[in-house]
mmCIF file of C-alpha atoms in Angstrom:
data_model
loop_
_atom_site.group_PDB
_atom_site.id
_atom_site.type_symbol
_atom_site.label_atom_id
_atom_site.label_comp_id
_atom_site.label_asym_id
_atom_site.label_seq_id
_atom_site.Cartn_x
_atom_site.Cartn_y
_atom_site.Cartn_z
ATOM 1 C CA ARG A 129 112.841 9.421 33.839
ATOM 2 C CA ALA A 130 109.543 8.363 34.258
ATOM 3 C CA ALA A 131 110.560 4.577 33.245
ATOM 4 C CA ILE A 132 113.178 4.695 36.235
ATOM 5 C CA LYS A 133 110.127 5.566 38.629
ATOM 6 C CA LEU A 134 112.297 6.809 41.384
ATOM 7 C CA PRO A 135 109.533 7.935 43.416
ATOM 8 C CA MET A 136 108.169 4.517 43.394
ATOM 9 C CA TYR A 137 111.287 3.195 45.427
ATOM 10 C CA THR A 138 109.814 4.679 48.720
ATOM 11 C CA VAL A 139 107.536 1.772 48.670
ATOM 12 C CA ALA A 140 110.928 -0.248 49.336
ATOM 13 C CA VAL A 141 112.426 1.946 51.744
ATOM 14 C CA VAL A 142 109.599 2.828 54.146
ATOM 15 C CA PRO A 143 108.409 -0.456 55.251
ATOM 16 C CA VAL A 144 112.022 -1.580 56.023
ATOM 17 C CA ALA A 145 112.655 1.709 57.985
ATOM 18 C CA VAL A 146 109.334 1.574 59.912
ATOM 19 C CA GLY A 147 109.715 -2.315 60.937
ATOM 20 C CA SER A 148 113.351 -1.707 61.798
ATOM 21 C CA THR A 149 112.551 1.431 64.258
ATOM 22 C CA ALA A 150 109.439 0.105 65.613
ATOM 23 C CA ALA A 151 112.024 -2.842 66.702
ATOM 24 C CA TYR A 152 114.192 -0.700 68.149
ATOM 25 C CA ALA A 153 111.173 1.294 70.142
ATOM 26 C CA ALA A 154 110.021 -1.899 71.521
ATOM 27 C CA HIS A 155 112.879 -3.804 72.420
ATOM 28 C CA GLY A 156 115.795 -1.643 71.778
ATOM 29 C CA GLN A 157 117.251 -3.738 68.963
ATOM 30 C CA PHE A 158 118.706 -2.156 65.605
ATOM 31 C CA ASP A 159 121.587 -3.567 63.592
ATOM 32 C CA VAL A 160 122.850 -1.133 61.058
ATOM 33 C CA LEU A 161 124.402 -3.755 58.834
ATOM 34 C CA LYS A 162 121.116 -5.998 58.507
ATOM 35 C CA PHE A 163 119.087 -2.728 58.052
ATOM 36 C CA GLY A 164 121.178 -1.623 55.119
ATOM 37 C CA ALA A 165 121.531 -5.075 53.796
ATOM 38 C CA PHE A 166 117.848 -5.324 53.596
ATOM 39 C CA LEU A 167 117.117 -2.040 52.270
ATOM 40 C CA LEU A 168 119.562 -2.784 49.330
ATOM 41 C CA ALA A 169 117.565 -6.080 48.821
ATOM 42 C CA ALA A 170 114.324 -4.388 49.192
ATOM 43 C CA VAL A 171 115.202 -1.945 46.430
ATOM 44 C CA LEU A 172 116.612 -4.710 44.072
ATOM 45 C CA ILE A 173 113.370 -6.689 44.515
ATOM 46 C CA ILE A 174 111.121 -3.603 43.645
ATOM 47 C CA ALA A 175 113.273 -2.971 40.530
ATOM 48 C CA TRP A 176 112.705 -6.780 39.431
ATOM 49 C CA MET A 177 108.906 -6.060 39.989
ATOM 50 C CA ASN A 178 108.885 -2.865 38.060
ATOM 51 C CA LEU A 179 110.868 -4.059 35.135
ATOM 52 C CA SER A 180 109.117 -7.488 35.050
ATOM 53 C CA ASN A 181 105.835 -5.884 34.949
ATOM 54 C CA ASP A 182 106.659 -4.211 32.184
ATOM 55 C CA GLY A 183 107.734 -7.167 30.169
ATOM 56 C CA PHE A 184 104.770 -9.234 31.330
ATOM 57 C CA ASP A 185 102.334 -6.366 30.313
ATOM 58 C CA HIS A 186 103.742 -6.434 26.647
ATOM 59 C CA PHE A 187 102.611 -9.763 26.097
ATOM 60 C CA THR A 188 99.129 -9.238 27.294
ATOM 61 C CA GLY A 189 98.786 -6.070 25.290
ATOM 62 C CA VAL A 190 97.705 -3.812 28.287
ATOM 63 C CA ASP A 191 100.647 -1.232 27.526
ATOM 64 C CA ALA A 192 99.942 -1.271 23.717
ATOM 65 C CA ASN A 193 99.217 1.814 21.332
ATOM 66 C CA GLY A 194 100.896 4.173 23.388
ATOM 67 C CA ARG A 195 98.950 3.303 26.582
ATOM 68 C CA LYS A 196 101.898 3.384 28.683
ATOM 69 C CA ALA A 197 104.539 5.682 27.239
ATOM 70 C CA GLU A 198 107.038 5.186 30.122
ATOM 71 C CA SER A 199 107.177 1.587 29.692
ATOM 72 C CA VAL A 200 110.755 0.278 29.485
ATOM 73 C CA VAL A 201 109.832 -2.206 26.809
ATOM 74 C CA ILE A 202 108.272 0.681 24.823
ATOM 75 C CA LEU A 203 111.206 2.815 25.300
ATOM 76 C CA LEU A 204 113.377 0.326 23.898
ATOM 77 C CA GLY A 205 111.459 -0.270 20.813
ATOM 78 C CA GLY A 206 108.493 -2.346 21.893
ATOM 79 C CA SER A 207 109.579 -5.551 20.526
ATOM 80 C CA GLU A 208 109.261 -9.076 21.838
ATOM 81 C CA LYS A 209 112.990 -9.277 21.948
ATOM 82 C CA SER A 210 113.111 -6.125 24.180
ATOM 83 C CA ALA A 211 110.405 -7.539 26.275
ATOM 84 C CA HIS A 212 112.399 -10.520 26.950
ATOM 85 C CA LYS A 213 115.660 -8.495 27.716
ATOM 86 C CA VAL A 214 113.626 -6.498 30.063
ATOM 87 C CA ILE A 215 112.411 -9.579 32.021
ATOM 88 C CA ALA A 216 115.927 -11.096 31.865
ATOM 89 C CA VAL A 217 117.513 -8.039 33.713
ATOM 90 C CA SER A 218 114.783 -7.809 36.143
ATOM 91 C CA PHE A 219 115.560 -11.481 37.274
ATOM 92 C CA ILE A 220 119.187 -10.665 37.556
ATOM 93 C CA PHE A 221 118.026 -7.854 40.054
ATOM 94 C CA LEU A 222 115.983 -10.452 41.887
ATOM 95 C CA ALA A 223 118.731 -12.812 42.164
ATOM 96 C CA VAL A 224 121.066 -10.357 43.474
ATOM 97 C CA GLY A 225 118.374 -8.993 46.019
ATOM 98 C CA LEU A 226 117.834 -12.717 47.327
ATOM 99 C CA SER A 227 121.686 -13.355 47.591
ATOM 100 C CA LEU A 228 121.731 -10.660 50.299
ATOM 101 C CA PHE A 229 119.495 -12.356 52.576
ATOM 102 C CA PRO A 230 122.037 -14.637 54.272
ATOM 103 C CA ILE A 231 123.289 -11.617 55.709
ATOM 104 C CA PHE A 232 120.128 -10.885 57.728
ATOM 105 C CA ALA A 233 117.764 -13.734 57.370
ATOM 106 C CA ASP A 234 116.850 -16.729 59.480
ATOM 107 C CA GLY A 235 114.569 -19.291 59.096
ATOM 108 C CA VAL A 236 111.275 -17.200 60.148
ATOM 109 C CA PHE A 237 112.339 -14.283 58.104
ATOM 110 C CA LEU A 238 112.422 -16.414 54.733
ATOM 111 C CA CYS A 239 109.063 -17.972 55.956
ATOM 112 C CA ILE A 240 107.893 -14.520 55.772
ATOM 113 C CA MET A 241 109.551 -13.161 52.818
ATOM 114 C CA LEU A 242 109.868 -15.612 50.270
ATOM 115 C CA PRO A 243 105.812 -15.865 50.155
ATOM 116 C CA CYS A 244 105.898 -12.198 49.693
ATOM 117 C CA VAL A 245 108.210 -12.573 46.847
ATOM 118 C CA LEU A 246 106.314 -15.290 45.612
ATOM 119 C CA LEU A 247 103.191 -13.214 45.512
ATOM 120 C CA GLY A 248 104.759 -10.546 43.601
ATOM 121 C CA TYR A 249 105.359 -12.786 40.777
ATOM 122 C CA MET A 250 102.072 -14.013 40.970
ATOM 123 C CA TYR A 251 100.789 -10.678 40.771
ATOM 124 C CA GLN A 252 101.717 -10.117 37.225
ATOM 125 C CA GLY A 253 103.543 -13.242 35.804
ATOM 126 C CA PRO A 254 102.421 -16.050 34.081
ATOM 127 C CA PRO A 255 100.421 -18.238 34.355
ATOM 128 C CA PHE A 256 98.962 -16.713 37.451
ATOM 129 C CA ARG A 257 98.281 -12.980 36.341
ATOM 130 C CA LEU A 258 96.437 -12.114 39.658
ATOM 131 C CA SER A 259 96.259 -8.430 39.013
ATOM 132 C CA TYR A 260 94.029 -9.232 35.799
ATOM 133 C CA VAL A 261 91.356 -10.773 37.991
ATOM 134 C CA GLY A 262 91.411 -7.830 40.422
ATOM 135 C CA LEU A 263 93.484 -9.335 43.321
ATOM 136 C CA GLY A 264 96.383 -6.947 42.917
ATOM 137 C CA GLU A 265 95.440 -5.107 46.063
ATOM 138 C CA PRO A 266 95.120 -7.682 48.399
ATOM 139 C CA ILE A 267 98.373 -9.149 47.309
ATOM 140 C CA CYS A 268 99.700 -5.647 47.527
ATOM 141 C CA PHE A 269 98.484 -5.030 51.236
ATOM 142 C CA ILE A 270 99.614 -8.833 52.140
ATOM 143 C CA THR A 271 103.115 -8.165 50.846
ATOM 144 C CA TRP A 272 103.995 -4.675 52.362
ATOM 145 C CA PHE A 273 102.424 -5.844 55.657
ATOM 146 C CA GLY A 274 104.894 -8.747 55.755
ATOM 147 C CA THR A 275 107.687 -6.973 54.898
ATOM 148 C CA VAL A 276 107.243 -4.647 57.618
ATOM 149 C CA VAL A 277 106.732 -7.793 59.861
ATOM 150 C CA ALA A 278 110.089 -9.512 58.382
ATOM 151 C CA SER A 279 111.943 -6.034 59.008
ATOM 152 C CA PHE A 280 110.859 -6.218 62.774
ATOM 153 C CA HIS A 281 111.794 -9.728 63.350
ATOM 154 C CA MET A 282 115.115 -9.180 61.520
ATOM 155 C CA HIS A 283 116.152 -6.800 64.680
ATOM 156 C CA ALA A 284 114.110 -8.511 67.462
ATOM 157 C CA PRO A 285 114.181 -12.170 66.480
ATOM 158 C CA LEU A 286 112.176 -15.267 67.807
ATOM 159 C CA GLY A 287 114.879 -16.142 70.254
ATOM 160 C CA TYR A 288 115.359 -12.823 71.856
ATOM 161 C CA LEU A 289 111.830 -12.401 72.353
ATOM 162 C CA LEU A 290 111.590 -15.932 74.034
ATOM 163 C CA GLN A 291 114.251 -14.875 76.223
ATOM 164 C CA GLU A 292 112.053 -11.780 77.078
ATOM 165 C CA GLU A 293 109.035 -14.368 77.790
ATOM 166 C CA ILE A 294 111.555 -16.655 80.141
ATOM 167 C CA GLN A 295 112.123 -13.217 82.172
ATOM 168 C CA ALA A 296 108.331 -12.870 82.250
ATOM 169 C CA PRO A 297 106.931 -16.303 82.373
ATOM 170 C CA LEU A 298 103.409 -14.987 83.107
ATOM 171 C CA LEU A 299 102.940 -13.112 79.920
ATOM 172 C CA PRO A 300 101.622 -14.230 76.559
ATOM 173 C CA PRO A 301 104.586 -15.017 74.078
ATOM 174 C CA PRO A 302 105.834 -11.922 72.573
ATOM 175 C CA ILE A 303 106.332 -13.373 69.296
ATOM 176 C CA PHE A 304 102.602 -13.671 68.613
ATOM 177 C CA ALA A 305 102.187 -9.913 69.790
ATOM 178 C CA PRO A 306 105.264 -7.961 69.215
ATOM 179 C CA LYS A 307 104.754 -4.589 70.543
ATOM 180 C CA PHE A 308 104.479 -1.150 68.191
ATOM 181 C CA LEU A 309 103.901 -3.357 65.050
ATOM 182 C CA LEU A 310 100.744 -4.167 63.855
ATOM 183 C CA THR A 311 99.320 -0.763 63.252
ATOM 184 C CA PRO A 312 102.505 0.696 61.541
ATOM 185 C CA ALA A 313 102.761 -2.043 59.236
ATOM 186 C CA ALA A 314 98.810 -1.781 58.476
ATOM 187 C CA ILE A 315 99.547 2.020 57.641
ATOM 188 C CA VAL A 316 102.498 1.188 55.458
ATOM 189 C CA ALA A 317 100.367 -1.965 53.601
ATOM 190 C CA ALA A 318 97.156 0.420 53.356
ATOM 191 C CA THR A 319 99.063 3.470 51.780
ATOM 192 C CA THR A 320 100.988 1.570 49.695
ATOM 193 C CA THR A 321 98.070 -0.338 48.252
ATOM 194 C CA LEU A 322 96.198 3.017 47.523
ATOM 195 C CA VAL A 323 99.333 3.723 45.507
ATOM 196 C CA LEU A 324 98.582 0.748 43.420
ATOM 197 C CA TYR A 325 94.814 1.316 43.625
ATOM 198 C CA SER A 326 95.081 4.893 42.363
ATOM 199 C CA SER A 327 97.066 4.053 39.323
ATOM 200 C CA HIS A 328 93.911 2.390 37.887
ATOM 201 C CA PHE A 329 91.707 5.387 37.200
ATOM 202 C CA HIS A 330 93.558 6.873 34.368
ATOM 203 C CA GLN A 331 93.948 3.162 32.984
ATOM 204 C CA ARG A 332 90.406 2.270 33.257
ATOM 205 C CA ALA A 333 89.664 2.130 29.233
ATOM 206 C CA SER A 334 93.082 0.328 28.360
ATOM 207 C CA ASP A 335 92.425 -2.166 31.188
ATOM 208 C CA LEU A 336 89.029 -2.787 29.896
ATOM 209 C CA ALA A 337 90.397 -3.340 26.388
ATOM 210 C CA ALA A 338 92.894 -5.716 27.627
ATOM 211 C CA LYS A 339 89.977 -7.505 29.495
ATOM 212 C CA LYS A 340 92.078 -6.738 32.969
ATOM 213 C CA LYS A 341 89.420 -6.674 35.653
ATOM 214 C CA SER A 342 91.115 -4.053 38.086
ATOM 215 C CA PRO A 343 88.763 -2.739 40.720
ATOM 216 C CA VAL A 344 88.129 0.523 38.793
ATOM 217 C CA VAL A 345 86.974 -1.609 35.695
ATOM 218 C CA ARG A 346 85.001 -4.104 38.174
ATOM 219 C CA LEU A 347 83.086 -1.157 40.277
ATOM 220 C CA GLY A 348 82.893 1.347 37.740
ATOM 221 C CA LEU A 349 84.453 5.037 38.161
ATOM 222 C CA ARG A 350 81.978 6.398 40.325
ATOM 223 C CA ARG A 351 81.896 3.517 42.971
ATOM 224 C CA ALA A 352 85.421 3.010 42.769
ATOM 225 C CA SER A 353 86.056 6.587 43.549
ATOM 226 C CA LYS A 354 83.547 6.243 46.635
ATOM 227 C CA LEU A 355 85.712 3.088 47.854
ATOM 228 C CA HIS A 356 88.816 5.177 47.156
ATOM 229 C CA SER A 357 87.708 8.163 49.513
ATOM 230 C CA TYR A 358 86.850 5.486 52.174
ATOM 231 C CA LEU A 359 90.309 3.527 52.193
ATOM 232 C CA SER A 360 92.095 7.035 51.938
ATOM 233 C CA GLY A 361 90.434 7.957 55.283
ATOM 234 C CA ILE A 362 91.015 4.605 56.900
ATOM 235 C CA ALA A 363 94.973 4.640 56.106
ATOM 236 C CA ALA A 364 95.138 8.313 56.966
ATOM 237 C CA LEU A 365 92.807 8.932 59.954
ATOM 238 C CA GLY A 366 91.380 5.420 60.975
ATOM 239 C CA LEU A 367 94.481 3.502 61.498
ATOM 240 C CA PRO A 368 96.512 6.113 63.503
ATOM 241 C CA LEU A 369 93.581 6.773 65.857
ATOM 242 C CA LEU A 370 93.305 3.088 66.275
ATOM 243 C CA GLY A 371 96.995 2.883 67.313
ATOM 244 C CA VAL A 372 96.464 5.799 69.982
ATOM 245 C CA VAL A 373 93.554 4.262 71.376
ATOM 246 C CA ALA A 374 95.102 0.853 71.625
ATOM 247 C CA HIS A 375 98.252 2.415 72.936
ATOM 248 C CA LEU A 376 95.895 4.092 75.900
ATOM 249 C CA CYS A 377 94.153 0.857 76.520
ATOM 250 C CA ALA A 378 97.291 -0.810 77.101
ATOM 251 C CA LEU A 379 98.606 1.714 79.572
ATOM 252 C CA VAL A 380 95.142 1.763 81.585
ATOM 253 C CA PHE A 381 94.495 -1.929 81.483
ATOM 254 C CA GLY A 382 98.126 -3.173 81.411
ATOM 255 C CA VAL A 383 98.800 -2.720 85.109
ATOM 256 C CA ASP A 384 97.915 -6.198 85.992
ATOM 257 C CA ARG A 385 99.439 -8.155 83.056
ATOM 258 C CA ALA A 386 99.559 -11.243 84.546
ATOM 259 C CA GLY A 387 95.613 -11.483 84.839
ATOM 260 C CA ARG A 388 93.004 -13.332 83.119
ATOM 261 C CA ASP A 389 93.080 -10.597 80.328
ATOM 262 C CA ARG A 390 96.778 -10.880 79.326
ATOM 263 C CA TRP A 391 95.939 -12.024 75.969
ATOM 264 C CA MET A 392 93.806 -8.890 75.305
ATOM 265 C CA ILE A 393 96.625 -6.780 76.802
ATOM 266 C CA ALA A 394 99.325 -8.064 74.567
ATOM 267 C CA ALA A 395 96.960 -7.825 71.376
ATOM 268 C CA MET A 396 96.560 -3.721 72.925
ATOM 269 C CA GLU A 397 100.395 -3.715 72.946
ATOM 270 C CA ALA A 398 100.924 -5.078 69.498
ATOM 271 C CA ALA A 399 98.415 -2.753 67.969
ATOM 272 C CA ALA A 400 99.572 0.428 70.031
ATOM 273 C CA MET A 401 101.492 3.227 68.318
ATOM 274 C CA PRO A 402 103.488 5.810 70.567
ATOM 275 C CA PRO A 403 101.553 8.935 70.426
ATOM 276 C CA MET A 404 104.453 11.061 68.460
ATOM 277 C CA ALA A 405 104.276 8.407 65.669
ATOM 278 C CA ALA A 406 100.412 8.327 65.488
ATOM 279 C CA ALA A 407 100.105 12.176 65.520
ATOM 280 C CA GLY A 408 102.494 12.616 62.647
ATOM 281 C CA ALA A 409 101.002 9.822 60.761
ATOM 282 C CA LEU A 410 97.683 11.440 61.140
ATOM 283 C CA VAL A 411 98.741 14.920 59.985
ATOM 284 C CA ALA A 412 100.871 13.650 57.365
ATOM 285 C CA GLY A 413 98.046 11.289 55.998
ATOM 286 C CA ALA A 414 95.099 13.605 56.395
ATOM 287 C CA TRP A 415 96.955 16.324 54.550
ATOM 288 C CA PHE A 416 97.638 14.063 51.387
ATOM 289 C CA ALA A 417 94.401 12.299 51.433
ATOM 290 C CA ALA A 418 92.385 15.338 51.287
ATOM 291 C CA LEU A 419 94.712 16.553 48.330
ATOM 292 C CA ALA A 420 94.098 13.377 46.663
ATOM 293 C CA GLY A 421 90.568 13.459 47.267
ATOM 294 C CA ARG A 422 90.174 17.021 45.744
ATOM 295 C CA PHE A 423 92.158 15.904 42.807
ATOM 296 C CA LEU A 424 90.345 12.987 42.097
ATOM 297 C CA TRP A 425 86.504 14.434 42.429
ATOM 298 C CA ARG A 426 87.476 17.604 40.408
ATOM 299 C CA ASN A 427 88.944 15.369 37.722
ATOM 300 C CA ILE A 428 86.532 12.476 37.713
ATOM 301 C CA LYS A 429 85.052 13.247 34.556
ATOM 302 C CA ARG A 430 88.209 13.229 32.519
ATOM 303 C CA GLU A 431 89.651 9.924 33.756
ATOM 304 C CA LYS A 432 92.673 10.305 31.407
ATOM 305 C CA GLU A 433 94.086 13.242 33.591
ATOM 306 C CA LEU A 434 93.898 10.973 36.685
ATOM 307 C CA GLY A 435 97.396 9.817 36.034
ATOM 308 C CA PRO A 436 99.344 11.887 39.096
ATOM 309 C CA LEU A 437 96.528 10.611 41.506
ATOM 310 C CA LYS A 438 98.830 7.853 42.305
ATOM 311 C CA TYR A 439 101.729 10.138 43.446
ATOM 312 C CA TYR A 440 99.435 12.145 46.280
ATOM 313 C CA PHE A 441 99.743 8.891 47.828
ATOM 314 C CA VAL A 442 103.723 8.176 47.076
ATOM 315 C CA LYS A 443 103.810 11.451 48.888
ATOM 316 C CA MET A 444 101.616 10.439 51.755
ATOM 317 C CA LEU A 445 103.478 7.170 52.355
ATOM 318 C CA MET A 446 106.881 9.167 52.487
ATOM 319 C CA ALA A 447 105.528 11.455 54.876
ATOM 320 C CA GLN A 448 103.802 8.971 57.136
ATOM 321 C CA GLY A 449 106.906 6.578 57.106
ATOM 322 C CA LEU A 450 109.165 9.723 57.995
ATOM 323 C CA ALA A 451 106.646 10.548 60.825
ATOM 324 C CA MET A 452 106.606 7.071 62.141
ATOM 325 C CA VAL A 453 110.371 6.771 61.769
ATOM 326 C CA VAL A 454 110.834 9.713 63.757
ATOM 327 C CA GLY A 455 108.272 9.004 66.313
ATOM 328 C CA LEU A 456 109.280 5.525 66.807
ATOM 329 C CA THR A 457 112.940 6.290 67.215
ATOM 330 C CA VAL A 458 112.479 8.934 69.554
ATOM 331 C CA THR A 459 110.323 6.833 71.912
ATOM 332 C CA GLY A 460 112.579 4.293 71.639
ATOM 333 C CA ALA A 461 115.665 6.467 72.726
ATOM 334 C CA LEU A 462 113.762 8.373 75.492
ATOM 335 C CA HIS A 463 112.454 4.777 76.854
ATOM 336 C CA TRP A 464 115.693 2.678 76.733
ATOM 337 C CA ALA A 465 117.742 6.117 77.878
ATOM 338 C CA GLY A 466 115.786 6.268 80.786
ATOM 339 C CA LEU A 467 116.096 2.442 81.580
ATOM 340 C CA ARG A 468 119.599 3.139 81.519
ATOM 341 C CA ASP A 469 119.954 5.928 83.655
ATOM 342 C CA ASP A 470 117.385 3.812 86.172
ATOM 343 C CA ALA A 471 120.090 1.367 86.022
ATOM 344 C CA MET A 472 122.771 3.548 86.664
ATOM 345 C CA ARG A 473 120.765 5.041 89.757
ATOM 346 C CA GLU A 474 120.309 1.367 91.133
ATOM 347 C CA ASP A 475 124.044 0.531 90.910
ATOM 348 C CA PHE A 476 125.065 3.975 92.432
ATOM 349 C CA THR A 477 122.387 3.261 95.251
ATOM 350 C CA ASP A 478 123.666 -0.446 95.724
ATOM 351 C CA ALA A 479 126.799 0.698 95.860
ATOM 352 C CA ILE A 480 126.367 3.457 98.585
ATOM 353 C CA GLY A 481 124.196 0.696 100.343
ATOM 354 C CA VAL A 482 127.496 -1.816 100.715
ATOM 355 C CA LYS A 483 129.281 0.992 101.828
ATOM 356 C CA HIS A 484 127.312 2.131 104.474
ATOM 357 C CA HIS A 485 126.492 -1.674 105.497
ATOM 358 C CA VAL A 486 130.486 -1.650 105.893
ATOM 359 C CA TYR A 487 130.474 1.444 107.967
ATOM 360 C CA VAL A 488 127.780 0.204 110.498
ATOM 361 C CA ASN A 489 129.346 -3.111 110.854
ATOM 362 C CA GLN A 490 132.687 -1.305 111.780
ATOM 363 C CA LEU A 491 131.038 0.628 114.285
ATOM 364 C CA GLY A 492 129.479 -2.752 115.689
ATOM 365 C CA ASP A 493 132.785 -4.291 115.943
ATOM 366 C CA SER A 494 134.486 -1.447 117.983
ATOM 367 C CA PRO A 495 132.115 0.066 120.158
ATOM 368 C CA GLY A 496 132.870 3.358 121.808
ATOM 369 C CA GLN A 497 135.137 4.354 119.019
ATOM 370 C CA SER A 498 134.612 7.446 116.863
ATOM 371 C CA HIS A 499 134.497 6.491 113.280
ATOM 372 C CA ALA A 500 134.349 8.915 110.289
ATOM 373 C CA MET A 501 132.060 8.123 107.267
ATOM 374 C CA PRO A 502 134.452 6.658 104.357
ATOM 375 C CA ASN A 503 135.100 8.921 101.409
#
């Protein structure tokens, strides 16, 4: 069960769901087929990463001597043959996942996601093994941020955004600052990075023995724990509050969007979060970040017992993701339903106006005659 790592697949579901609902809230665009295909592809790519990491770790010795009992390679006997089999199967998952891209991908999508996949390999794969020099966390943040952006673009592509630009030529190009995207993407990326960062604490001794310079090895347990608390606060509180402030600023200063500060307003809208989504992400994040912080500092002298720490952030990612998905969906549904109602009222008003115009003309053509208002 531990080897399958089912909770870890939330890191595949959440970025696709958040990016998709952000596109719906901002532009009213959502394609069910594209969403389902990308979701399946993301799960397969995460399976590739998990399995290939177990296989590559076998050859570096970081999982040797029972240091990672849930490693698939160890469960299959721990031989080099088992490691090669695991790596081969993982790349089959990757090939199937990439084969789904033509269903929903265009050139811009591929320019975002293919570098993310390449970084996923460079994280642990030879000859790069960037996680061994402490670059795993920056790679994780960039990759998951890019996945949310790609998911957004999948529903509201460049052509659609340029069409909006043509309809409002005085505004800055939306492709550079798509509404409701940047802060939700940063929250997903930051919390996912905390999942990875939290996994290093109980492995500090084995990482040190394998010469893997994880952040915990580089900083030491105390300083790494302090940094962990700061980053948790940013992901749980700082980013949702930033989204609310940007949303309010965009509302206040966005009246004259054709003015000289239009780029600043576009940046505010890009960083904005709907209040419902931001409030949900803040509450969920604050709760799980507090639980994780208490668990970390209570067990800091027993580092081998810190293994469950990462699951606090898996739960935090699930809760924040659900809150953002619900908030963005409700915001989009209310907004676009309101626009449809306004359009229906305008059509009705136009119809009444035409009818009244015809009636007045009839009166003008036949003076002295009595006319009843047509039904």
